[in-house]
């Protein structure tokens, strides 16, 4: 099939290259010239394990093109909309301007029989509205909503081996046509027996926001338990292990710590609340406000804990922050809890040095007021406290004995419950973590 992918961020760029891997001819389109130039050069514009190999391999086939010219989408049978839907400034709602603009420009090239397949995370009701415009302007063209569940850091694997496919389809016979087209796109995935849910637009849109809300709730649940553990002297890590053995609960996404950040979970729960409000169903989602509050409180608690271990004052204390990305295996710093804490510590008078294996360039650009170091050792030189705020493998595997020789005071704060308390305390460190007793 010939496919176009509009929007070449994390989602679109990985989707475009993956669709070639599945056997299609693909053109990826984005308004960002430098991004397109980088992709054409077989370089990844963001850090994503395995993506550069996938990109290079598929560019070499000659079946993957990148361009800023929307007219190149003409002739494709399926057009994927993969643009961002960030949070609006000063409000909870999602900003749909990129989705609107992408659809508007697609209308110029769309032919009867083409399928527009939306992948962006949108407020429920968006697909029905866009389908109406598409049907009016290009009779015979169809629209489907086909949400994406990829995680940063596992984007390639999640795109090529998704755990489910969700198709939000138009009503009547058009639905069958759209389903057949999507099945053809995903043929190898469908044939492998991947679970598939075919449904209406509203359900497909909600599947995505409901899934992210559930994940956020799970994280905030365990972080609320961490608050209680701090009050009672119980241990949240053991608690999570013990409840996680119940497979109705499960251990995944029960890692207590600094909480969730990134470009998806925080803005998706807020947009979901905003949309529920517009629909007159805001009460149904008021609990998400608490999920958000619990999450933000963890950052404040981390700063307090740092003050506590620094003998009650952060003024002039040298603090090393290991990790800036919102999670490991990513250079994404959108709503990064780690950088948020680093900035707070600095505001309160600490001398902060931040390091990260992949996100330094982005961090320097976005937070120029912070100090940065290339390595953990450099960041921790003569430090009064070391904070591990993103659980990169290199930090989890630090040797506490050797690392102890670098710092002024052996005090470590494990913001992600990712270090071995025993190993660090045996090496003479004061170990503190969220939701766990002092070690
Ligand atoms: C999330 C969802 O997991 C994907 O399924 C979804 O497709 C994606 O959003 C999206 O909407 O595009 P992602 O933002 O890449 O993916 O990150 P997650 O792996 O979900 O992690 C989110 C945050 O939660 C991170 O800051 C992570 O450190 C934190 N987290 C995760 C915890 O604090 N505890 C956990 O147990 C798990």
Coordinates of C-alpha atoms and ligand atoms in Angstrom, one line a residue:
X1 CA 0.0 0.0 0.0
X2 CA 1.0 3.6 -0.4
X3 CA 0.8 5.4 3.0
X4 CA 1.3 8.9 4.2
X5 CA 2.2 9.8 7.8
X6 CA 1.5 13.4 8.9
X7 CA 3.6 14.5 11.8
X8 CA 7.0 13.0 12.4
X9 CA 7.6 13.2 16.1
X10 CA 8.1 10.1 18.3
X11 CA 4.9 8.6 17.2
X12 CA 4.9 9.5 13.5
X13 CA 8.6 8.9 12.7
X14 CA 8.5 5.5 14.3
X15 CA 5.2 4.7 12.7
X16 CA 6.4 5.7 9.2
X17 CA 9.6 3.6 9.4
X18 CA 7.6 0.7 10.9
X19 CA 5.0 0.7 8.1
X20 CA 7.9 0.3 5.5
X21 CA 9.0 -2.7 7.6
X22 CA 5.5 -4.1 7.2
X23 CA 6.0 -3.9 3.4
X24 CA 4.4 -0.5 2.4
X25 CA 5.6 2.6 0.5
X26 CA 5.6 5.5 3.0
X27 CA 6.0 9.2 2.9
X28 CA 6.5 11.0 6.2
X29 CA 5.5 14.6 6.3
X30 CA 6.2 17.3 8.8
X31 CA 6.4 21.1 8.8
X32 CA 9.7 21.1 10.7
X33 CA 12.4 21.3 8.1
X34 CA 15.4 20.4 10.3
X35 CA 13.6 17.4 11.6
X36 CA 12.8 16.2 8.1
X37 CA 16.5 16.8 7.0
X38 CA 17.7 14.7 10.0
X39 CA 15.3 11.9 9.2
X40 CA 16.3 11.9 5.5
X41 CA 19.9 11.6 6.7
X42 CA 19.0 8.4 8.6
X43 CA 19.5 10.1 11.9
X44 CA 17.0 10.0 14.8
X45 CA 15.9 13.5 15.9
X46 CA 15.3 12.0 19.4
X47 CA 16.8 9.3 21.5
X48 CA 14.9 6.1 21.0
X49 CA 16.6 2.7 21.3
X50 CA 16.5 0.7 18.0
X51 CA 14.9 3.6 16.0
X52 CA 18.0 4.7 14.0
X53 CA 18.7 1.1 12.8
X54 CA 15.0 0.8 11.8
X55 CA 15.2 4.1 10.0
X56 CA 18.4 3.4 8.1
X57 CA 17.3 -0.1 7.1
X58 CA 14.0 1.2 5.7
X59 CA 15.4 4.3 4.0
X60 CA 17.8 2.0 2.1
X61 CA 14.9 0.2 0.5
X62 CA 13.9 3.4 -1.3
X63 CA 10.3 2.9 0.0
X64 CA 10.6 5.5 2.8
X65 CA 10.5 9.2 2.0
X66 CA 10.4 12.3 4.2
X67 CA 9.3 15.7 3.1
X68 CA 7.8 19.0 4.2
X69 CA 5.6 19.1 1.0
X70 CA 2.0 18.0 1.8
X71 CA 1.3 17.4 -1.9
X72 CA 3.5 14.3 -1.7
X73 CA 0.7 12.7 0.3
X74 CA -1.3 12.6 -2.9
X75 CA -1.7 9.0 -4.2
X76 CA -1.5 7.4 -0.8
X77 CA -4.5 5.3 0.1
X78 CA -4.1 5.6 3.9
X79 CA -3.1 8.9 5.6
X80 CA -2.1 8.6 9.3
X81 CA -2.5 11.7 11.4
X82 CA 0.3 11.6 14.1
X83 CA 0.7 15.2 15.1
X84 CA 0.9 16.3 18.8
X85 CA -2.0 17.4 21.0
X86 CA -0.2 19.3 23.8
X87 CA -1.9 20.9 26.8
X88 CA -3.3 24.4 26.1
X89 CA -1.4 27.2 27.8
X90 CA -3.1 28.1 31.1
X91 CA -5.9 25.5 30.7
X92 CA -6.3 21.7 31.1
X93 CA -7.8 21.2 27.6
X94 CA -5.9 19.7 24.7
X95 CA -4.7 22.0 22.0
X96 CA -6.1 20.6 18.7
X97 CA -4.6 23.2 16.4
X98 CA -2.1 20.7 14.8
X99 CA -4.8 18.1 14.3
X100 CA -7.0 20.7 12.6
X101 CA -4.1 22.0 10.5
X102 CA -3.1 18.5 9.4
X103 CA -6.6 17.5 8.4
X104 CA -7.2 20.8 6.6
X105 CA -4.1 20.4 4.5
X106 CA -4.9 16.7 3.9
X107 CA -8.2 17.8 2.4
X108 CA -6.3 19.3 -0.6
X109 CA -4.8 15.9 -1.6
X110 CA -7.5 13.5 -0.5
X111 CA -9.2 11.3 -3.1
X112 CA -12.5 9.4 -2.9
X113 CA -11.7 6.0 -1.5
X114 CA -8.8 7.3 0.7
X115 CA -8.8 6.6 4.4
X116 CA -7.7 9.1 7.0
X117 CA -6.5 7.2 10.1
X118 CA -6.1 9.4 13.2
X119 CA -3.5 8.2 15.8
X120 CA -3.1 11.4 17.8
X121 CA -4.6 11.4 21.3
X122 CA -7.7 13.6 21.0
X123 CA -10.7 14.5 23.2
X124 CA -13.7 12.3 22.6
X125 CA -15.9 13.7 19.9
X126 CA -13.0 14.9 17.7
X127 CA -13.1 12.0 15.2
X128 CA -16.8 12.4 14.6
X129 CA -16.3 16.1 13.8
X130 CA -13.4 15.5 11.5
X131 CA -15.2 12.7 9.7
X132 CA -18.0 15.1 8.9
X133 CA -15.6 17.6 7.4
X134 CA -13.8 14.9 5.4
X135 CA -17.1 13.5 4.1
X136 CA -18.3 16.9 3.1
X137 CA -15.2 18.1 1.4
X138 CA -14.2 14.8 -0.3
X139 CA -17.2 12.6 -0.7
X140 CA -16.1 9.0 -0.7
X141 CA -13.1 9.5 1.6
X142 CA -13.3 7.8 5.0
X143 CA -12.0 8.4 8.5
X144 CA -11.1 6.0 11.2
X145 CA -9.6 6.5 14.7
X146 CA -6.7 4.1 15.5
X147 CA -5.1 5.1 18.8
X148 CA -1.5 4.2 19.5
X149 CA -0.2 2.9 22.8
X150 CA 3.6 3.0 22.3
X151 CA 5.9 3.9 25.2
X152 CA 8.9 6.0 24.7
X153 CA 12.0 3.8 25.1
X154 CA 10.1 0.9 23.6
X155 CA 8.5 2.7 20.6
X156 CA 9.8 0.4 17.9
X157 CA 8.9 -2.8 19.7
X158 CA 5.4 -1.4 20.6
X159 CA 4.7 -0.3 17.0
X160 CA 5.8 -3.6 15.4
X161 CA 4.4 -5.8 18.1
X162 CA 1.5 -4.0 19.7
X163 CA -0.5 -5.8 22.4
X164 CA -3.8 -4.8 20.7
X165 CA -5.2 -2.9 17.7
X166 CA -8.1 -0.6 18.2
X167 CA -10.1 0.7 15.2
X168 CA -12.8 3.4 15.7
X169 CA -14.8 3.0 12.5
X170 CA -17.6 4.9 10.7
X171 CA -21.1 3.5 11.0
X172 CA -22.7 1.4 8.2
X173 CA -20.9 -0.2 5.3
X174 CA -18.1 2.4 5.3
X175 CA -17.0 0.8 8.6
X176 CA -16.2 -2.5 6.8
X177 CA -14.3 -0.8 4.0
X178 CA -12.2 1.2 6.6
X179 CA -11.6 -2.0 8.6
X180 CA -10.4 -3.9 5.5
X181 CA -8.0 -1.1 4.7
X182 CA -6.5 -1.0 8.2
X183 CA -6.3 -4.8 8.2
X184 CA -4.3 -4.5 5.0
X185 CA -1.9 -2.0 6.6
X186 CA -1.4 -4.1 9.6
X187 CA -1.6 -7.5 7.8
X188 CA 1.4 -9.2 9.5
X189 CA 0.2 -8.0 12.9
X190 CA -3.4 -9.1 12.4
X191 CA -2.3 -12.5 11.0
X192 CA -0.3 -13.1 14.1
X193 CA -3.5 -13.1 16.1
X194 CA -3.0 -9.7 17.8
X195 CA -6.3 -8.9 19.7
X196 CA -8.3 -6.4 17.7
X197 CA -11.2 -4.2 19.0
X198 CA -13.4 -2.7 16.3
X199 CA -15.7 -0.1 17.6
X200 CA -17.1 3.4 17.2
X201 CA -15.1 6.7 17.2
X202 CA -16.0 7.7 20.7
X203 CA -15.0 4.4 22.2
X204 CA -11.7 4.3 20.3
X205 CA -10.8 7.8 21.4
X206 CA -11.7 7.0 25.0
X207 CA -9.7 3.7 25.0
X208 CA -6.6 5.8 24.8
X209 CA -7.3 8.4 27.5
X210 CA -8.8 5.7 29.7
X211 CA -5.7 3.6 29.4
X212 CA -3.4 6.5 30.3
X213 CA -5.6 7.6 33.1
X214 CA -5.6 4.1 34.6
X215 CA -1.8 3.9 34.4
X216 CA -1.5 7.4 36.1
X217 CA -4.0 6.2 38.7
X218 CA -2.0 3.1 39.4
X219 CA 1.2 5.1 39.9
X220 CA -0.5 7.7 42.1
X221 CA -2.1 4.9 44.1
X222 CA 1.3 3.4 45.1
X223 CA 2.6 6.9 45.7
X224 CA -0.3 7.6 48.1
X225 CA 0.7 4.3 49.8
X226 CA 4.2 5.7 50.0
X227 CA 3.0 8.8 51.8
X228 CA 1.3 6.5 54.3
X229 CA 4.4 4.3 54.6
X230 CA 6.4 7.5 55.4
X231 CA 3.9 8.2 58.2
X232 CA 3.9 4.7 59.6
X233 CA 7.4 3.4 59.0
X234 CA 6.2 0.7 56.5
X235 CA 8.0 -0.1 53.3
X236 CA 6.3 0.8 50.0
X237 CA 8.6 -1.4 47.9
X238 CA 7.7 -4.6 49.9
X239 CA 4.1 -3.5 49.9
X240 CA 4.1 -3.2 46.1
X241 CA 5.7 -6.6 45.7
X242 CA 3.2 -8.2 48.1
X243 CA 0.1 -6.7 46.5
X244 CA 1.5 -7.2 43.0
X245 CA 1.6 -11.0 43.4
X246 CA -2.2 -10.9 43.2
X247 CA -2.5 -11.0 39.4
X248 CA -5.7 -9.0 39.5
X249 CA -3.5 -6.2 40.7
X250 CA -0.2 -7.0 39.0
X251 CA 3.2 -5.5 39.9
X252 CA 3.7 -3.4 36.7
X253 CA 3.3 0.4 37.2
X254 CA 3.5 0.0 40.9
X255 CA 6.9 1.6 41.3
X256 CA 6.7 4.2 43.9
X257 CA 8.9 7.2 43.6
X258 CA 8.9 10.6 42.1
X259 CA 5.8 9.9 40.0
X260 CA 4.9 10.3 36.4
X261 CA 5.9 13.0 33.9
X262 CA 6.5 13.2 30.2
X263 CA 4.4 14.4 27.2
X264 CA 1.5 12.0 27.7
X265 CA 0.2 11.0 31.1
X266 CA 0.1 14.4 32.8
X267 CA -1.5 16.2 29.9
X268 CA -3.8 13.3 29.0
X269 CA -5.5 13.1 32.4
X270 CA -5.9 16.9 32.4
X271 CA -7.4 17.0 28.9
X272 CA -9.7 14.1 29.9
X273 CA -11.0 16.0 32.9
X274 CA -11.5 19.1 30.8
X275 CA -13.5 17.1 28.2
X276 CA -15.6 15.5 30.9
X277 CA -16.4 19.0 32.2
X278 CA -17.5 20.1 28.7
X279 CA -19.7 17.0 28.5
X280 CA -21.3 17.7 31.9
X281 CA -19.8 14.6 33.4
X282 CA -16.9 16.2 35.4
X283 CA -17.9 14.4 38.6
X284 CA -16.9 11.1 37.0
X285 CA -13.3 12.2 36.8
X286 CA -12.7 14.4 39.9
X287 CA -10.6 11.5 41.2
X288 CA -8.0 12.3 38.5
X289 CA -7.5 15.7 40.1
X290 CA -6.3 13.8 43.2
X291 CA -4.2 11.5 41.0
X292 CA -2.5 14.7 39.7
X293 CA -2.2 16.2 43.2
X294 CA -0.6 13.0 44.7
X295 CA 1.8 13.0 41.7
X296 CA 2.9 16.6 42.2
X297 CA 3.3 16.2 46.0
X298 CA 6.0 13.6 45.4
X299 CA 8.2 16.3 43.9
X300 CA 7.7 18.6 46.9
X301 CA 8.5 15.7 49.3
X302 CA 11.7 15.0 47.4
X303 CA 12.9 18.5 47.9
X304 CA 12.0 18.3 51.7
X305 CA 13.9 15.0 52.0
X306 CA 16.9 16.6 50.4
X307 CA 16.7 19.5 52.9
X308 CA 16.4 17.0 55.7
X309 CA 19.5 15.0 54.8
X310 CA 21.4 18.3 54.3
X311 CA 21.0 19.1 58.0
X312 CA 17.9 21.2 57.6
X313 CA 19.2 23.8 55.0
X314 CA 19.8 23.7 51.3
X315 CA 21.7 27.0 51.3
X316 CA 25.0 26.6 49.6
X317 CA 24.8 22.8 49.7
X318 CA 26.2 21.0 46.7
X319 CA 23.6 18.6 45.3
X320 CA 24.1 16.2 42.4
X321 CA 21.1 15.2 40.4
X322 CA 21.4 12.0 38.4
X323 CA 18.8 11.9 35.6
X324 CA 17.0 14.7 33.8
X325 CA 14.8 12.7 31.3
X326 CA 11.2 12.0 32.5
X327 CA 12.2 8.3 32.4
X328 CA 15.2 6.2 31.4
X329 CA 16.0 5.4 27.8
X330 CA 14.6 8.7 26.6
X331 CA 15.9 12.2 26.1
X332 CA 12.4 13.6 26.6
X333 CA 12.3 16.2 29.3
X334 CA 8.7 17.3 29.0
X335 CA 7.2 17.7 32.5
X336 CA 10.3 15.9 33.9
X337 CA 9.9 15.3 37.6
X338 CA 13.7 15.2 37.9
X339 CA 14.3 18.6 36.3
X340 CA 11.4 20.0 38.3
X341 CA 13.1 18.9 41.6
X342 CA 16.5 20.1 40.4
X343 CA 15.1 23.6 39.7
X344 CA 13.3 23.7 43.1
X345 CA 16.5 22.8 44.9
X346 CA 18.4 25.5 43.1
X347 CA 15.7 28.1 43.9
X348 CA 16.1 27.2 47.5
X349 CA 19.8 27.9 47.5
X350 CA 21.4 24.6 46.7
X351 CA 24.3 24.4 44.2
X352 CA 22.8 21.9 41.8
X353 CA 24.6 19.9 39.1
X354 CA 22.5 17.7 36.8
X355 CA 23.7 14.9 34.6
X356 CA 21.9 12.5 32.2
X357 CA 23.1 10.0 29.6
X358 CA 20.9 11.3 26.8
X359 CA 18.9 14.4 27.8
X360 CA 21.6 17.0 28.5
X361 CA 21.3 18.8 25.2
X362 CA 17.5 19.2 25.7
X363 CA 17.9 20.1 29.3
X364 CA 20.5 22.8 28.6
X365 CA 18.2 24.3 26.0
X366 CA 15.1 24.3 28.2
X367 CA 16.6 25.0 31.6
X368 CA 19.7 27.1 30.9
X369 CA 19.8 28.3 34.5
X370 CA 20.9 24.9 35.8
X371 CA 24.5 23.6 35.9
X372 CA 25.3 20.4 34.0
X373 CA 27.9 17.7 34.1
X374 CA 28.7 15.0 31.5
X375 CA 29.1 12.2 34.0
X376 CA 27.7 11.1 37.3
X377 CA 31.2 11.3 38.9
X378 CA 31.6 14.9 37.6
X379 CA 28.1 15.9 38.9
X380 CA 28.8 14.4 42.3
X381 CA 32.2 15.9 42.9
X382 CA 32.4 17.1 46.5
X383 CA 28.6 16.8 46.7
X384 CA 26.7 17.0 50.0
X385 CA 24.0 14.8 48.6
X386 CA 23.3 12.7 45.5
X387 CA 19.8 12.4 44.2
X388 CA 19.0 9.6 41.7
X389 CA 15.9 11.0 40.0
X390 CA 15.7 9.0 36.7
X391 CA 16.5 5.3 37.0
X392 CA 19.0 4.9 34.1
X393 CA 20.8 1.5 34.1
X394 CA 24.1 3.3 34.5
X395 CA 22.9 4.8 37.8
X396 CA 21.3 1.7 39.1
X397 CA 24.6 -0.1 38.5
X398 CA 26.8 2.6 40.2
X399 CA 29.4 1.1 42.5
X400 CA 28.6 2.7 45.9
X401 CA 32.1 2.0 47.2
X402 CA 34.0 3.7 44.3
X403 CA 31.3 6.5 44.1
X404 CA 31.8 7.2 47.7
X405 CA 35.3 8.5 47.0
X406 CA 33.9 11.3 44.8
X407 CA 31.5 13.0 47.2
X408 CA 32.0 15.1 50.3
X409 CA 29.1 13.5 52.2
X410 CA 27.9 10.0 51.5
X411 CA 24.2 10.7 51.4
X412 CA 22.0 9.2 48.6
X413 CA 18.4 9.9 47.9
X414 CA 16.8 7.2 45.7
X415 CA 14.0 9.0 44.0
X416 CA 12.9 6.0 42.0
X417 CA 13.5 3.2 44.5
X418 CA 15.9 1.8 42.1
X419 CA 19.1 1.3 44.1
X420 CA 20.1 -1.5 46.4
X421 CA 19.6 -0.1 49.9
X422 CA 21.8 -2.8 51.4
X423 CA 24.7 -2.2 49.0
X424 CA 24.6 1.5 49.5
X425 CA 24.3 1.4 53.3
X426 CA 27.0 -1.3 53.6
X427 CA 29.3 1.1 51.6
X428 CA 28.7 3.7 54.4
X429 CA 26.0 5.8 52.7
X430 CA 23.0 7.3 54.4
X431 CA 20.2 6.0 52.2
X432 CA 16.8 7.7 51.9
X433 CA 14.0 6.9 49.6
X434 CA 10.4 7.9 49.1
X435 CA 8.1 5.6 51.0
X436 CA 10.8 3.7 52.8
X437 CA 12.6 4.0 56.2
X438 CA 16.0 5.7 56.4
X439 CA 18.7 3.2 55.8
Ligands
LIG1 C1 2.6 6.4 28.2 C2 1.9 5.1 28.1 O1 2.5 4.1 29.0 C3 1.8 4.6 26.7 O2 1.0 3.4 26.6 C4 1.1 5.6 25.8 O3 1.1 5.2 24.5 C5 2.0 6.9 25.9 O4 2.0 7.3 27.3 C6 1.3 7.9 25.0 O5 0.2 8.4 25.4 O6 1.8 8.2 23.9 P1 5.2 7.1 28.2 O7 4.8 8.5 28.3 O8 6.3 6.8 27.1 O9 4.0 6.2 27.8 O10 5.8 6.6 29.6 P2 5.5 5.5 30.7 O11 6.3 4.4 30.5 O12 4.0 5.3 30.7 O13 5.9 6.3 32.0 C7 5.3 7.5 32.4 C8 5.8 8.1 33.6 O14 5.4 7.3 34.7 C9 7.4 8.2 33.7 O15 7.7 9.4 34.3 C10 7.7 7.0 34.7 O16 8.9 7.3 35.4 C11 6.5 7.0 35.6 N1 6.3 5.7 36.2 C12 6.0 4.6 35.5 C13 6.3 5.6 37.6 O17 6.6 6.6 38.3 N2 6.1 4.4 38.2 C14 5.9 3.3 37.5 O18 5.7 2.2 38.1 C15 5.8 3.4 36.1

